[in-house]
């Protein structure tokens, strides 16, 4: 009945708290909102990233396409020059010597024909008339006096396919770099008169394969319109490409003029390294500048506004928000219906069991048919539980009392003090008569252990009696152990204090069994007592293998076992330190008991008790 009264009080206390409907609806709705919001945010983020990455990848692929094709064209120009430099027939024509200038005419025209043939016909050019084949390259030889054909060549150099003297080139900056040996291959851009065509040129020195003397300079040129198709085929939806020479002059671009100085642009001068990507502001707008260096030292740039990469961000975000709001409306509507259908019957059930006559078992729980199987079953089972709960409580108390009584009777039946003491006295007499003093001491100590341990069935014992009981126990242990030292330090004024009996022996036993399990020499146990304000503190300390004081204190704070006679594994044997702790709390309160103290060596446990000079009632 006491338990039912407590349950009634707890039910009444719930009246001041929020109901199941509000407590259930809000967390679930918040959970659904969070899940939908996270899902929509993640989905939008992924879509935006995928779209932006795709746009960026397309720009990078466009740049790579242009890069590969320009490199191919430059490699082709290098191959043309390499053919002239290594061809033995051309070598023979250049090294031949003649007594008269006219004798070189045939070889001169033969060489010029070879150069004309090397001016390949391009199948990729799309400028000019489609019916007229266009020359891919302009291949020229600027001869030096070391060549036998030098005197046949025109004096003035003209940047078309042919053979010329090199005097006109002496003032050119590129020719100076090539002649000084600074570069083996130089590249530059210039306009060719009178057509005023924008040209790309590459020049390499021609030396004799026999003796290494300089014969001339091989110049290979290409019209910039020949690379226009590359840029057109890789056209950027937004932005532009930019091909710059080593001095940052524009070679080709959809936006800037030929040979325009691009070094004045901050984003060009800020490029560092052979390749990479930077984000900078151009004309007040953020742009991504991707660049890569060609083999000849020229740079290819792709400039794309950042807005191009995020052009679908707003649309995707708006779509994500719209879908999220729609999902929240649908989820909120169905959540409300589901929660109401489940919580209302449970609320009615709670209201019914709060009625006093139901709680006091004067009437059964009212029946309700909700149409929900689980709720109806809960109503019926709870009604049946209330009917049987009272009888179960009474039966449980009765069985517990009977079990405790049987255990007590069994203990008394097993231990007959008079028979035990008479038997020990008989053994002691026989040992004395046989002259075995050591056995006599063991028997007397064992008798003291039982005498003070049984304590005539009393709960309380004087500290003096408790000390004598543990002394007798340790005396027996000293006889069994080779090297055990015991120090007991208890002030005389505390010996009359009354404590719960059988406290010190289990702690000493725990020290011997567990502390000295792997130690067989130099074993020491110290037992002391002191007063702290109005508390009596008993300390048992050993120098054994030790334990984790924090872990032991945590175990003592855990829910105790019901049967005080049960061994507590991992803490002790016999009654065990847990049972000592619980017996103290049962008799003097939860504020007292055992506590472990961290020490450098061994284990230290203290027993905290109220100080009673007299035995408490």
PDB file of N, CA, C and O in Angstrom, residues 187-230:
ATOM      1  N   UNK A 187      61.774  32.406 -80.541  1.00  0.00           N
ATOM      2  CA  UNK A 187      60.422  32.559 -81.068  1.00  0.00           C
ATOM      3  C   UNK A 187      60.035  34.025 -80.914  1.00  0.00           C
ATOM      4  O   UNK A 187      60.361  34.661 -79.917  1.00  0.00           O
ATOM      5  N   UNK A 188      59.296  34.543 -81.892  1.00  0.00           N
ATOM      6  CA  UNK A 188      58.803  35.912 -81.800  1.00  0.00           C
ATOM      7  C   UNK A 188      57.618  36.079 -82.741  1.00  0.00           C
ATOM      8  O   UNK A 188      57.330  35.240 -83.587  1.00  0.00           O
ATOM      9  N   UNK A 189      56.939  37.174 -82.562  1.00  0.00           N
ATOM     10  CA  UNK A 189      55.810  37.507 -83.435  1.00  0.00           C
ATOM     11  C   UNK A 189      56.039  38.850 -84.090  1.00  0.00           C
ATOM     12  O   UNK A 189      56.582  39.765 -83.468  1.00  0.00           O
ATOM     13  N   UNK A 190      55.635  38.981 -85.361  1.00  0.00           N
ATOM     14  CA  UNK A 190      55.749  40.255 -86.054  1.00  0.00           C
ATOM     15  C   UNK A 190      54.792  40.273 -87.230  1.00  0.00           C
ATOM     16  O   UNK A 190      54.293  39.223 -87.665  1.00  0.00           O
ATOM     17  N   UNK A 191      54.551  41.480 -87.756  1.00  0.00           N
ATOM     18  CA  UNK A 191      53.664  41.624 -88.903  1.00  0.00           C
ATOM     19  C   UNK A 191      54.489  41.607 -90.179  1.00  0.00           C
ATOM     20  O   UNK A 191      55.553  42.214 -90.256  1.00  0.00           O
ATOM     21  N   UNK A 192      53.977  40.917 -91.187  1.00  0.00           N
ATOM     22  CA  UNK A 192      54.697  40.762 -92.451  1.00  0.00           C
ATOM     23  C   UNK A 192      54.159  41.754 -93.470  1.00  0.00           C
ATOM     24  O   UNK A 192      52.964  41.744 -93.782  1.00  0.00           O
ATOM     25  N   UNK A 193      54.988  42.624 -93.950  1.00  0.00           N
ATOM     26  CA  UNK A 193      54.585  43.579 -94.989  1.00  0.00           C
ATOM     27  C   UNK A 193      54.707  42.917 -96.352  1.00  0.00           C
ATOM     28  O   UNK A 193      55.561  42.034 -96.552  1.00  0.00           O
ATOM     29  N   UNK A 194      53.973  43.364 -97.377  1.00  0.00           N
ATOM     30  CA  UNK A 194      52.942  44.412 -97.306  1.00  0.00           C
ATOM     31  C   UNK A 194      51.566  43.880 -96.896  1.00  0.00           C
ATOM     32  O   UNK A 194      50.614  44.651 -96.758  1.00  0.00           O
ATOM     33  N   UNK A 195      51.436  42.561 -96.749  1.00  0.00           N
ATOM     34  CA  UNK A 195      50.132  41.993 -96.428  1.00  0.00           C
ATOM     35  C   UNK A 195      49.706  42.363 -95.011  1.00  0.00           C
ATOM     36  O   UNK A 195      48.538  42.254 -94.662  1.00  0.00           O
ATOM     37  N   UNK A 196      50.673  42.802 -94.200  1.00  0.00           N
ATOM     38  CA  UNK A 196      50.377  43.185 -92.835  1.00  0.00           C
ATOM     39  C   UNK A 196      49.780  42.027 -92.037  1.00  0.00           C
ATOM     40  O   UNK A 196      48.946  42.220 -91.172  1.00  0.00           O
ATOM     41  N   UNK A 197      50.204  40.808 -92.393  1.00  0.00           N
ATOM     42  CA  UNK A 197      49.682  39.621 -91.723  1.00  0.00           C
ATOM     43  C   UNK A 197      50.422  39.389 -90.415  1.00  0.00           C
ATOM     44  O   UNK A 197      51.635  39.595 -90.327  1.00  0.00           O
ATOM     45  N   UNK A 198      49.705  38.965 -89.378  1.00  0.00           N
ATOM     46  CA  UNK A 198      50.314  38.655 -88.085  1.00  0.00           C
ATOM     47  C   UNK A 198      50.956  37.289 -88.174  1.00  0.00           C
ATOM     48  O   UNK A 198      50.307  36.300 -88.510  1.00  0.00           O
ATOM     49  N   UNK A 199      52.262  37.229 -87.879  1.00  0.00           N
ATOM     50  CA  UNK A 199      53.021  36.004 -88.063  1.00  0.00           C
ATOM     51  C   UNK A 199      53.699  35.578 -86.767  1.00  0.00           C
ATOM     52  O   UNK A 199      54.043  36.392 -85.918  1.00  0.00           O
ATOM     53  N   UNK A 200      53.912  34.259 -86.680  1.00  0.00           N
ATOM     54  CA  UNK A 200      54.708  33.660 -85.611  1.00  0.00           C
ATOM     55  C   UNK A 200      55.946  33.078 -86.263  1.00  0.00           C
ATOM     56  O   UNK A 200      55.861  32.341 -87.253  1.00  0.00           O
ATOM     57  N   UNK A 201      57.131  33.368 -85.698  1.00  0.00           N
ATOM     58  CA  UNK A 201      58.371  32.901 -86.291  1.00  0.00           C
ATOM     59  C   UNK A 201      59.190  32.131 -85.269  1.00  0.00           C
ATOM     60  O   UNK A 201      59.169  32.413 -84.060  1.00  0.00           O
ATOM     61  N   UNK A 202      59.938  31.164 -85.818  1.00  0.00           N
ATOM     62  CA  UNK A 202      60.911  30.406 -85.042  1.00  0.00           C
ATOM     63  C   UNK A 202      62.204  30.363 -85.835  1.00  0.00           C
ATOM     64  O   UNK A 202      62.183  30.132 -87.048  1.00  0.00           O
ATOM     65  N   UNK A 203      63.351  30.598 -85.184  1.00  0.00           N
ATOM     66  CA  UNK A 203      64.642  30.650 -85.886  1.00  0.00           C
ATOM     67  C   UNK A 203      65.650  29.776 -85.152  1.00  0.00           C
ATOM     68  O   UNK A 203      65.697  29.759 -83.910  1.00  0.00           O
ATOM     69  N   UNK A 204      66.489  29.059 -85.962  1.00  0.00           N
ATOM     70  CA  UNK A 204      67.555  28.219 -85.417  1.00  0.00           C
ATOM     71  C   UNK A 204      68.799  28.369 -86.308  1.00  0.00           C
ATOM     72  O   UNK A 204      68.686  28.540 -87.530  1.00  0.00           O
ATOM     73  N   UNK A 205      69.962  28.283 -85.720  1.00  0.00           N
ATOM     74  CA  UNK A 205      71.216  28.413 -86.451  1.00  0.00           C
ATOM     75  C   UNK A 205      71.512  27.121 -87.219  1.00  0.00           C
ATOM     76  O   UNK A 205      71.354  26.021 -86.694  1.00  0.00           O
ATOM     77  N   UNK A 206      71.967  27.281 -88.501  1.00  0.00           N
ATOM     78  CA  UNK A 206      72.392  26.152 -89.329  1.00  0.00           C
ATOM     79  C   UNK A 206      73.915  26.150 -89.351  1.00  0.00           C
ATOM     80  O   UNK A 206      74.559  27.094 -89.819  1.00  0.00           O
ATOM     81  N   UNK A 207      74.492  25.063 -88.827  1.00  0.00           N
ATOM     82  CA  UNK A 207      75.950  24.917 -88.823  1.00  0.00           C
ATOM     83  C   UNK A 207      76.343  23.710 -89.648  1.00  0.00           C
ATOM     84  O   UNK A 207      75.550  22.788 -89.863  1.00  0.00           O
ATOM     85  N   UNK A 208      77.565  23.703 -90.116  1.00  0.00           N
ATOM     86  CA  UNK A 208      78.060  22.605 -90.939  1.00  0.00           C
ATOM     87  C   UNK A 208      78.174  21.340 -90.107  1.00  0.00           C
ATOM     88  O   UNK A 208      78.691  21.369 -88.981  1.00  0.00           O
ATOM     89  N   UNK A 209      77.693  20.249 -90.699  1.00  0.00           N
ATOM     90  CA  UNK A 209      77.792  18.978 -89.996  1.00  0.00           C
ATOM     91  C   UNK A 209      79.221  18.453 -90.022  1.00  0.00           C
ATOM     92  O   UNK A 209      79.570  17.572 -89.224  1.00  0.00           O
ATOM     93  N   UNK A 210      80.048  19.021 -90.928  1.00  0.00           N
ATOM     94  CA  UNK A 210      81.425  18.529 -91.047  1.00  0.00           C
ATOM     95  C   UNK A 210      82.366  19.265 -90.108  1.00  0.00           C
ATOM     96  O   UNK A 210      83.064  18.661 -89.299  1.00  0.00           O
ATOM     97  N   UNK A 211      82.388  20.577 -90.230  1.00  0.00           N
ATOM     98  CA  UNK A 211      83.366  21.324 -89.453  1.00  0.00           C
ATOM     99  C   UNK A 211      82.747  22.302 -88.468  1.00  0.00           C
ATOM    100  O   UNK A 211      83.446  23.013 -87.768  1.00  0.00           O
ATOM    101  N   UNK A 212      81.401  22.395 -88.383  1.00  0.00           N
ATOM    102  CA  UNK A 212      80.739  23.215 -87.379  1.00  0.00           C
ATOM    103  C   UNK A 212      80.687  24.691 -87.680  1.00  0.00           C
ATOM    104  O   UNK A 212      80.256  25.481 -86.842  1.00  0.00           O
ATOM    105  N   UNK A 213      81.132  25.140 -88.886  1.00  0.00           N
ATOM    106  CA  UNK A 213      81.078  26.562 -89.192  1.00  0.00           C
ATOM    107  C   UNK A 213      79.634  26.977 -89.454  1.00  0.00           C
ATOM    108  O   UNK A 213      78.795  26.172 -89.842  1.00  0.00           O
ATOM    109  N   UNK A 214      79.346  28.231 -89.207  1.00  0.00           N
ATOM    110  CA  UNK A 214      77.986  28.761 -89.349  1.00  0.00           C
ATOM    111  C   UNK A 214      77.676  28.994 -90.817  1.00  0.00           C
ATOM    112  O   UNK A 214      78.434  29.679 -91.526  1.00  0.00           O
ATOM    113  N   UNK A 215      76.564  28.412 -91.287  1.00  0.00           N
ATOM    114  CA  UNK A 215      76.150  28.530 -92.688  1.00  0.00           C
ATOM    115  C   UNK A 215      74.989  29.500 -92.861  1.00  0.00           C
ATOM    116  O   UNK A 215      74.800  30.055 -93.941  1.00  0.00           O
ATOM    117  N   UNK A 216      74.171  29.679 -91.806  1.00  0.00           N
ATOM    118  CA  UNK A 216      73.023  30.561 -91.942  1.00  0.00           C
ATOM    119  C   UNK A 216      72.034  30.358 -90.817  1.00  0.00           C
ATOM    120  O   UNK A 216      72.312  29.719 -89.804  1.00  0.00           O
ATOM    121  N   UNK A 217      70.838  30.896 -91.028  1.00  0.00           N
ATOM    122  CA  UNK A 217      69.770  30.818 -90.031  1.00  0.00           C
ATOM    123  C   UNK A 217      68.512  30.289 -90.701  1.00  0.00           C
ATOM    124  O   UNK A 217      68.100  30.810 -91.754  1.00  0.00           O
ATOM    125  N   UNK A 218      67.888  29.250 -90.090  1.00  0.00           N
ATOM    126  CA  UNK A 218      66.632  28.693 -90.597  1.00  0.00           C
ATOM    127  C   UNK A 218      65.489  29.396 -89.897  1.00  0.00           C
ATOM    128  O   UNK A 218      65.418  29.422 -88.664  1.00  0.00           O
ATOM    129  N   UNK A 219      64.612  29.987 -90.673  1.00  0.00           N
ATOM    130  CA  UNK A 219      63.472  30.735 -90.129  1.00  0.00           C
ATOM    131  C   UNK A 219      62.195  30.077 -90.625  1.00  0.00           C
ATOM    132  O   UNK A 219      62.000  29.932 -91.843  1.00  0.00           O
ATOM    133  N   UNK A 220      61.337  29.678 -89.682  1.00  0.00           N
ATOM    134  CA  UNK A 220      60.049  29.066 -90.019  1.00  0.00           C
ATOM    135  C   UNK A 220      58.962  29.943 -89.426  1.00  0.00           C
ATOM    136  O   UNK A 220      58.973  30.243 -88.225  1.00  0.00           O
ATOM    137  N   UNK A 221      58.055  30.393 -90.278  1.00  0.00           N
ATOM    138  CA  UNK A 221      56.972  31.261 -89.824  1.00  0.00           C
ATOM    139  C   UNK A 221      55.614  30.657 -90.115  1.00  0.00           C
ATOM    140  O   UNK A 221      55.462  29.819 -91.000  1.00  0.00           O
ATOM    141  N   UNK A 222      54.619  31.102 -89.342  1.00  0.00           N
ATOM    142  CA  UNK A 222      53.242  30.640 -89.535  1.00  0.00           C
ATOM    143  C   UNK A 222      52.307  31.802 -89.298  1.00  0.00           C
ATOM    144  O   UNK A 222      52.503  32.597 -88.376  1.00  0.00           O
ATOM    145  N   UNK A 223      51.291  31.896 -90.128  1.00  0.00           N
ATOM    146  CA  UNK A 223      50.280  32.941 -89.990  1.00  0.00           C
ATOM    147  C   UNK A 223      49.432  32.644 -88.753  1.00  0.00           C
ATOM    148  O   UNK A 223      49.016  31.499 -88.524  1.00  0.00           O
ATOM    149  N   UNK A 224      49.187  33.700 -87.924  1.00  0.00           N
ATOM    150  CA  UNK A 224      48.390  33.479 -86.706  1.00  0.00           C
ATOM    151  C   UNK A 224      46.969  33.044 -87.037  1.00  0.00           C
ATOM    152  O   UNK A 224      46.288  32.464 -86.196  1.00  0.00           O
ATOM    153  N   UNK A 225      46.536  33.296 -88.273  1.00  0.00           N
ATOM    154  CA  UNK A 225      45.197  32.818 -88.648  1.00  0.00           C
ATOM    155  C   UNK A 225      45.141  31.302 -88.711  1.00  0.00           C
ATOM    156  O   UNK A 225      44.080  30.699 -88.683  1.00  0.00           O
ATOM    157  N   UNK A 226      46.332  30.678 -88.762  1.00  0.00           N
ATOM    158  CA  UNK A 226      46.344  29.217 -88.799  1.00  0.00           C
ATOM    159  C   UNK A 226      45.971  28.606 -87.454  1.00  0.00           C
ATOM    160  O   UNK A 226      45.622  27.431 -87.379  1.00  0.00           O
ATOM    161  N   UNK A 227      46.081  29.416 -86.376  1.00  0.00           N
ATOM    162  CA  UNK A 227      45.668  28.888 -85.063  1.00  0.00           C
ATOM    163  C   UNK A 227      44.308  29.434 -84.645  1.00  0.00           C
ATOM    164  O   UNK A 227      43.831  29.136 -83.541  1.00  0.00           O
ATOM    165  N   UNK A 228      43.702  30.254 -85.512  1.00  0.00           N
ATOM    166  CA  UNK A 228      42.392  30.808 -85.171  1.00  0.00           C
ATOM    167  C   UNK A 228      41.357  29.712 -84.990  1.00  0.00           C
ATOM    168  O   UNK A 228      40.497  29.777 -84.103  1.00  0.00           O
ATOM    169  N   UNK A 229      41.441  28.686 -85.843  1.00  0.00           N
ATOM    170  CA  UNK A 229      40.452  27.600 -85.743  1.00  0.00           C
ATOM    171  C   UNK A 229      40.542  26.872 -84.408  1.00  0.00           C
ATOM    172  O   UNK A 229      39.546  26.365 -83.891  1.00  0.00           O
ATOM    173  N   UNK A 230      41.765  26.826 -83.842  1.00  0.00           N
ATOM    174  CA  UNK A 230      41.903  26.167 -82.526  1.00  0.00           C
ATOM    175  C   UNK A 230      41.108  26.919 -81.468  1.00  0.00           C
ATOM    176  O   UNK A 230      40.383  26.316 -80.662  1.00  0.00           O
TER     177      UNK A 230
END
